[in-house]
Short mmCIF file of N, CA and C in Angstrom, two decimals:
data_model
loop_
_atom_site.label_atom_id
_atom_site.label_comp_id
_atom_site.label_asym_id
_atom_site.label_seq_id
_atom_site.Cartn_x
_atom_site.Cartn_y
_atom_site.Cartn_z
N UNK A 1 -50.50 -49.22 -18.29
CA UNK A 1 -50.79 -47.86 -17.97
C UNK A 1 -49.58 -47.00 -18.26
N UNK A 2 -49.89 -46.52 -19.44
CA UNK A 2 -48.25 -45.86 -19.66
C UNK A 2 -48.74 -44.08 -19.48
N UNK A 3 -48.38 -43.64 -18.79
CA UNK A 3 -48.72 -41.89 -18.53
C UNK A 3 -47.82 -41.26 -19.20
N UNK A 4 -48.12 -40.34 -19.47
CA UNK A 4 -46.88 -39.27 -20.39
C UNK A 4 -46.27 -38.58 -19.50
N UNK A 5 -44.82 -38.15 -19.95
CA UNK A 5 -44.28 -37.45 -19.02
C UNK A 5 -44.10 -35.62 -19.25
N UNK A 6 -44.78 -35.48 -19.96
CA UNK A 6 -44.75 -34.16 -20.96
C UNK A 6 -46.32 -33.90 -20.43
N UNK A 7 -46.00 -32.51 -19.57
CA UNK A 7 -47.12 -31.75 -19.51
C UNK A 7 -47.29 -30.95 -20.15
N UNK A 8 -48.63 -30.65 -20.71
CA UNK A 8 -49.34 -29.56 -21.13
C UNK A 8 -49.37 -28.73 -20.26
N UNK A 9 -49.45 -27.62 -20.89
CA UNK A 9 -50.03 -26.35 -19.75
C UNK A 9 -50.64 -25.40 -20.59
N UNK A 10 -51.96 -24.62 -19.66
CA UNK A 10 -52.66 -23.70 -20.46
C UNK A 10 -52.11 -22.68 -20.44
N UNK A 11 -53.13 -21.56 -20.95
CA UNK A 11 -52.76 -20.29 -21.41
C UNK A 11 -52.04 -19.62 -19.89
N UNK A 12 -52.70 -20.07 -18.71
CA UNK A 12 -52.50 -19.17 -17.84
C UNK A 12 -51.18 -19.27 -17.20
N UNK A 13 -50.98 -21.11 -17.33
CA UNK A 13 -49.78 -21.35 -16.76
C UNK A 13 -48.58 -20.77 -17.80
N UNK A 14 -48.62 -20.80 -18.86
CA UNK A 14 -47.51 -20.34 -19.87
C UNK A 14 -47.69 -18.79 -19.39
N UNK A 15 -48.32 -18.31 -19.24
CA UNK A 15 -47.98 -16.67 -18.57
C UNK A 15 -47.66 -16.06 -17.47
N UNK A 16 -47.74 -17.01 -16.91
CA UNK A 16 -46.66 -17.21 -15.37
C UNK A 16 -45.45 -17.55 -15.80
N UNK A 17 -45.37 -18.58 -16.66
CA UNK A 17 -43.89 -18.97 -16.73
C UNK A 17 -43.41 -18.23 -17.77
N UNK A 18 -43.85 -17.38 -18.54
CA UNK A 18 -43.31 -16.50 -19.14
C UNK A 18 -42.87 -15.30 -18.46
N UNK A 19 -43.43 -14.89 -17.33
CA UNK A 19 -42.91 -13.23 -16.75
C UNK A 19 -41.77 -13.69 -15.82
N UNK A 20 -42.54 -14.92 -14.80
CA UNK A 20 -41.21 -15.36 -13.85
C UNK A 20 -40.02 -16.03 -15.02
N UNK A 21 -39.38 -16.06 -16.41
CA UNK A 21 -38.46 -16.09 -17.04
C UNK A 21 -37.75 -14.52 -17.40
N UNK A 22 -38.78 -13.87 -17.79
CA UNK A 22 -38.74 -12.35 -18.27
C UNK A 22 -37.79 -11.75 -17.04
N UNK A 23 -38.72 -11.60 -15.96
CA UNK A 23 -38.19 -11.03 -14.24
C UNK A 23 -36.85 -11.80 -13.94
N UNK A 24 -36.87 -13.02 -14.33
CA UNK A 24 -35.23 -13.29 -14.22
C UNK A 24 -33.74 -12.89 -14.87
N UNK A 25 -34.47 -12.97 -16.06
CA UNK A 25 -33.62 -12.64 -17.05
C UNK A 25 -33.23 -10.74 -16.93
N UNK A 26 -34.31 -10.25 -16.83
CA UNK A 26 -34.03 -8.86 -15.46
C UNK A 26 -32.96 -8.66 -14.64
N UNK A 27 -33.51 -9.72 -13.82
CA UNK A 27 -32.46 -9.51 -13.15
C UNK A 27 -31.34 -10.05 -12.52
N UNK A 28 -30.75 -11.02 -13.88
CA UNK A 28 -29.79 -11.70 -14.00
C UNK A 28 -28.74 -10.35 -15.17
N UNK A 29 -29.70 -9.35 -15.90
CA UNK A 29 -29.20 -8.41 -16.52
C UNK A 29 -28.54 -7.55 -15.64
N UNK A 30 -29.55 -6.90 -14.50
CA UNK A 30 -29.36 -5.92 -13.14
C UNK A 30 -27.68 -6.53 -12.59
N UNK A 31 -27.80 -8.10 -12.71
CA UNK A 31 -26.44 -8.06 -11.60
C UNK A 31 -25.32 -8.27 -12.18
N UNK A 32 -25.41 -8.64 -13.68
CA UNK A 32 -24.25 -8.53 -14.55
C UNK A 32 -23.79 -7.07 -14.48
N UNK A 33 -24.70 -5.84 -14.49
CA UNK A 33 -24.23 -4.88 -14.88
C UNK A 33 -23.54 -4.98 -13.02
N UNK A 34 -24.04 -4.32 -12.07
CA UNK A 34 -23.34 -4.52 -10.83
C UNK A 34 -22.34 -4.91 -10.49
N UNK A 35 -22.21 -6.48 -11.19
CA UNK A 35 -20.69 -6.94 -11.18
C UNK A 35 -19.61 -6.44 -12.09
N UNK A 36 -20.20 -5.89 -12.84
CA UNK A 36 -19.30 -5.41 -14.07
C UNK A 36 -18.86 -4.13 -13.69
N UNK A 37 -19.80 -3.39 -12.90
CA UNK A 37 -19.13 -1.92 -12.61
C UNK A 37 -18.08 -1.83 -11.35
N UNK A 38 -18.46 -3.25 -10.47
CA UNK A 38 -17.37 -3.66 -9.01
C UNK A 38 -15.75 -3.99 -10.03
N UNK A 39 -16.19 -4.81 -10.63
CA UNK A 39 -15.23 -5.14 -11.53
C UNK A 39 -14.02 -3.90 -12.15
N UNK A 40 -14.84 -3.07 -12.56
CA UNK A 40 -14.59 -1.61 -13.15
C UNK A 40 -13.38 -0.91 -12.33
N UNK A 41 -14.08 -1.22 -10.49
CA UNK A 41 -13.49 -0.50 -9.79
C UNK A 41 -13.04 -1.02 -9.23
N UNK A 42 -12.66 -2.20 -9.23
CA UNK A 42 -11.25 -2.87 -8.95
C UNK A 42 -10.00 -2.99 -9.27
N UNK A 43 -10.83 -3.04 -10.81
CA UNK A 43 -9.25 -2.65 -11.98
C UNK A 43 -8.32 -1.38 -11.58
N UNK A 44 -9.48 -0.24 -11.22
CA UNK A 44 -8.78 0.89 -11.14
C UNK A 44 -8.04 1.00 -9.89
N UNK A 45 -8.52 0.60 -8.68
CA UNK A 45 -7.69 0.30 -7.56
C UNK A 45 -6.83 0.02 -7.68
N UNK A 46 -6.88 -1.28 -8.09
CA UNK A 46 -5.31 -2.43 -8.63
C UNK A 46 -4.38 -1.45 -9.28
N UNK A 47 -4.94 -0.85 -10.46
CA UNK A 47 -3.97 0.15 -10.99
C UNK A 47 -3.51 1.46 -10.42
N UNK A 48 -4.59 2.04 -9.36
CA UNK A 48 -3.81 2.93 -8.89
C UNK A 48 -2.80 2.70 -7.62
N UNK A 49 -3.07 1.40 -7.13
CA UNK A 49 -2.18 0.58 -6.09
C UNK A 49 -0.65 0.07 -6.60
N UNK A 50 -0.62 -0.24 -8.11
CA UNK A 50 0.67 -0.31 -8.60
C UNK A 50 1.26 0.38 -9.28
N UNK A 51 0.69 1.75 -9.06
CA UNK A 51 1.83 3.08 -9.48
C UNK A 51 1.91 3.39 -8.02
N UNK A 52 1.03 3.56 -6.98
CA UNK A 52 1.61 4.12 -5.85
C UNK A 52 2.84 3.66 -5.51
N UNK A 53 2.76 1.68 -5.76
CA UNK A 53 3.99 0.80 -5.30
C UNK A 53 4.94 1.53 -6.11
N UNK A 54 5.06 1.74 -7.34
CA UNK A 54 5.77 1.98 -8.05
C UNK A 54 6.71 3.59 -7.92
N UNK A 55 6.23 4.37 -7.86
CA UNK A 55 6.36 5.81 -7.06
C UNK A 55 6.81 5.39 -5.86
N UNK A 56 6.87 5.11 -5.03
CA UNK A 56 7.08 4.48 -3.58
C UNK A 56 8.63 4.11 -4.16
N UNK A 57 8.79 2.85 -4.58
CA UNK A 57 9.84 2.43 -4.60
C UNK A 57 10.79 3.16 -5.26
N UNK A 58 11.19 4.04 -6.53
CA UNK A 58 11.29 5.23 -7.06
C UNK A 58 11.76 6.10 -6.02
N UNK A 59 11.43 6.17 -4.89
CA UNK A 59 11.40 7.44 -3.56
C UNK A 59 12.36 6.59 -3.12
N UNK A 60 12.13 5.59 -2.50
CA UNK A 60 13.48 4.89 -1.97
C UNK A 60 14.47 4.87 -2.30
N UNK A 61 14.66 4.28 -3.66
CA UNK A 61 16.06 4.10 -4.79
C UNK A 61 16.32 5.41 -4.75
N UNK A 62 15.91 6.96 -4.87
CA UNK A 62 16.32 7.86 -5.26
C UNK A 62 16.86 8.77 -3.92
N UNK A 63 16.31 8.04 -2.41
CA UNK A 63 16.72 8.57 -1.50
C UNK A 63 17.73 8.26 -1.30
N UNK A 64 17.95 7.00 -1.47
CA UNK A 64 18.95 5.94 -1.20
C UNK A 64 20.52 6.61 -1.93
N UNK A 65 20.02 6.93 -3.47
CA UNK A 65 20.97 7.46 -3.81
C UNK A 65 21.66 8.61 -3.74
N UNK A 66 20.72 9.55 -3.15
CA UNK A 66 20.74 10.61 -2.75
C UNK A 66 21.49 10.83 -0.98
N UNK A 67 21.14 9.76 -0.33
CA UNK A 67 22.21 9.78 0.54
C UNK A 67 23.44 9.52 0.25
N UNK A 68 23.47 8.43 -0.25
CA UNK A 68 24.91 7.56 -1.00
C UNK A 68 25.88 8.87 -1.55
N UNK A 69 25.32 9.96 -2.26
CA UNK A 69 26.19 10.83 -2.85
C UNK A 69 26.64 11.83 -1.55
N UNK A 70 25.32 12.32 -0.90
CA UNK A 70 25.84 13.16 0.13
C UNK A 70 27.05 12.45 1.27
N UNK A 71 26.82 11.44 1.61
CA UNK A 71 28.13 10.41 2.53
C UNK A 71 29.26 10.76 1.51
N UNK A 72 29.22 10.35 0.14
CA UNK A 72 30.31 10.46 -0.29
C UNK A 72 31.15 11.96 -0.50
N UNK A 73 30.30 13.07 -0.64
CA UNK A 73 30.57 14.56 -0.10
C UNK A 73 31.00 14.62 0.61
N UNK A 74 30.50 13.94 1.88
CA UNK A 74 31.23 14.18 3.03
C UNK A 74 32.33 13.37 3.40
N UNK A 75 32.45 12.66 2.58
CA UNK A 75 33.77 11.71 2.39
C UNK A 75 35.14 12.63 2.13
N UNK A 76 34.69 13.40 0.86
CA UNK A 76 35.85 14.19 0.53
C UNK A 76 36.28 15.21 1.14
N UNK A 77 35.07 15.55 1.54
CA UNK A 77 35.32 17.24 2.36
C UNK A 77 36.27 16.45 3.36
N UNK A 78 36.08 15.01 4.55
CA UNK A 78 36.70 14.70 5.08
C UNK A 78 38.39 14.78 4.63
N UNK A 79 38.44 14.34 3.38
CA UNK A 79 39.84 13.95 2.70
C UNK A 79 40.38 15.39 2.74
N UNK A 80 39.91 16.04 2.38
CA UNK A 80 39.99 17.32 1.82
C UNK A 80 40.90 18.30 3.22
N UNK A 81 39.61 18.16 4.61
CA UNK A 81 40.32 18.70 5.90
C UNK A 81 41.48 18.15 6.42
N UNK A 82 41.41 16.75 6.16
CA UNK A 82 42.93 15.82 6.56
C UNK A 82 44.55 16.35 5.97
N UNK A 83 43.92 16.64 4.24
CA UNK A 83 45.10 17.10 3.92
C UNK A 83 45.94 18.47 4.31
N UNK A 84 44.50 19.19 4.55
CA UNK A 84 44.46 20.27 4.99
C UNK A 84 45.45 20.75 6.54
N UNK A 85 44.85 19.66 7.43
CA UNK A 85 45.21 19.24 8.59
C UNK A 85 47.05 18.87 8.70
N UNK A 86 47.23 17.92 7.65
CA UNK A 86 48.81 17.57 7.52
C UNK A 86 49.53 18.11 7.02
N UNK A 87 48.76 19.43 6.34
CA UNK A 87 49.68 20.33 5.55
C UNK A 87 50.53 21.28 6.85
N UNK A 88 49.30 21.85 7.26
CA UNK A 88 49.82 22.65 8.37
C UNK A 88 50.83 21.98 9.70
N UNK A 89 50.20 20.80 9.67
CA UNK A 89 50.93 20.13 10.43
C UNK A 89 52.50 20.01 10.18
N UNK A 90 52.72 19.39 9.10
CA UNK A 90 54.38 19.56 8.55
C UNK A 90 54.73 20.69 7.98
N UNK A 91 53.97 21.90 8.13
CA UNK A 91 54.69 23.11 7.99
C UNK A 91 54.83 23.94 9.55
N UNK A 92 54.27 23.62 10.52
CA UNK A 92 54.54 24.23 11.97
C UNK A 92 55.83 23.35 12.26
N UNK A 93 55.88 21.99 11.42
CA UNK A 93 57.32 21.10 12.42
C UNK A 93 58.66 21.68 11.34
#
C-alpha cells in the first residue's frame, strides 16, 4: 500500500491558498515599510543626540577655557596691585 505524499488540490483550494499568500505578502510589505520608517527615525535621533553631545562638550571645553583665562586676568591684575602695593610701600619708608 504505497500512498502518495503529494496532494492535489482543486480549483477552490488553490484560491484560498493563493489570497492567504497574496494577504501575506501584504502584509509582510505593510511592516517592512513600518520598520523602515522607525528605522528612519532612529537614525535621526542618534544623529541629533550626537551633535547635542557634541555642542555640549564644545560648551564645556570653551567654558573651561574661558574661566582659565579670566583666573589668569585676575592673576595679573593681582601681580599688578602687589607691585603697586610695594611701590608705595618703599617710597613712604
Amino acid at each position: 500500500m504505497n500512498k502518495s505524499k503529494n496532494k492535489v488540490f482543486d480549483a477552490n483550494e488553490l484560491a484560498v491558498i493563493s489570497e492567504a499568500v497574496k494577504q501575506s505578502s501584504e502584509i509582510t510589505e505593510a511592516k517592512v515599510k513600518v520598520l523602515s520608517g522607525l528605522m528612519i527615525g532612529v537614525v535621526i535621533v542618534t544623529f541629533v543626540g550626537f551633535i547635542t553631545m557634541i555642542v555640549m562638550v564644545a560648551t564645556i571645553l570653551i567654558d573651561s577655557f574661558n574661566m582659565k583665562s579670566v583666573s589668569y586676568r585676575d592673576y595679573l591684575k593681582n601681580i599688578e596691585t602687589y607691585r603697586e602695593f610695594v611701590k608705595t610701600s618703599a617710597q613712604k619708608n
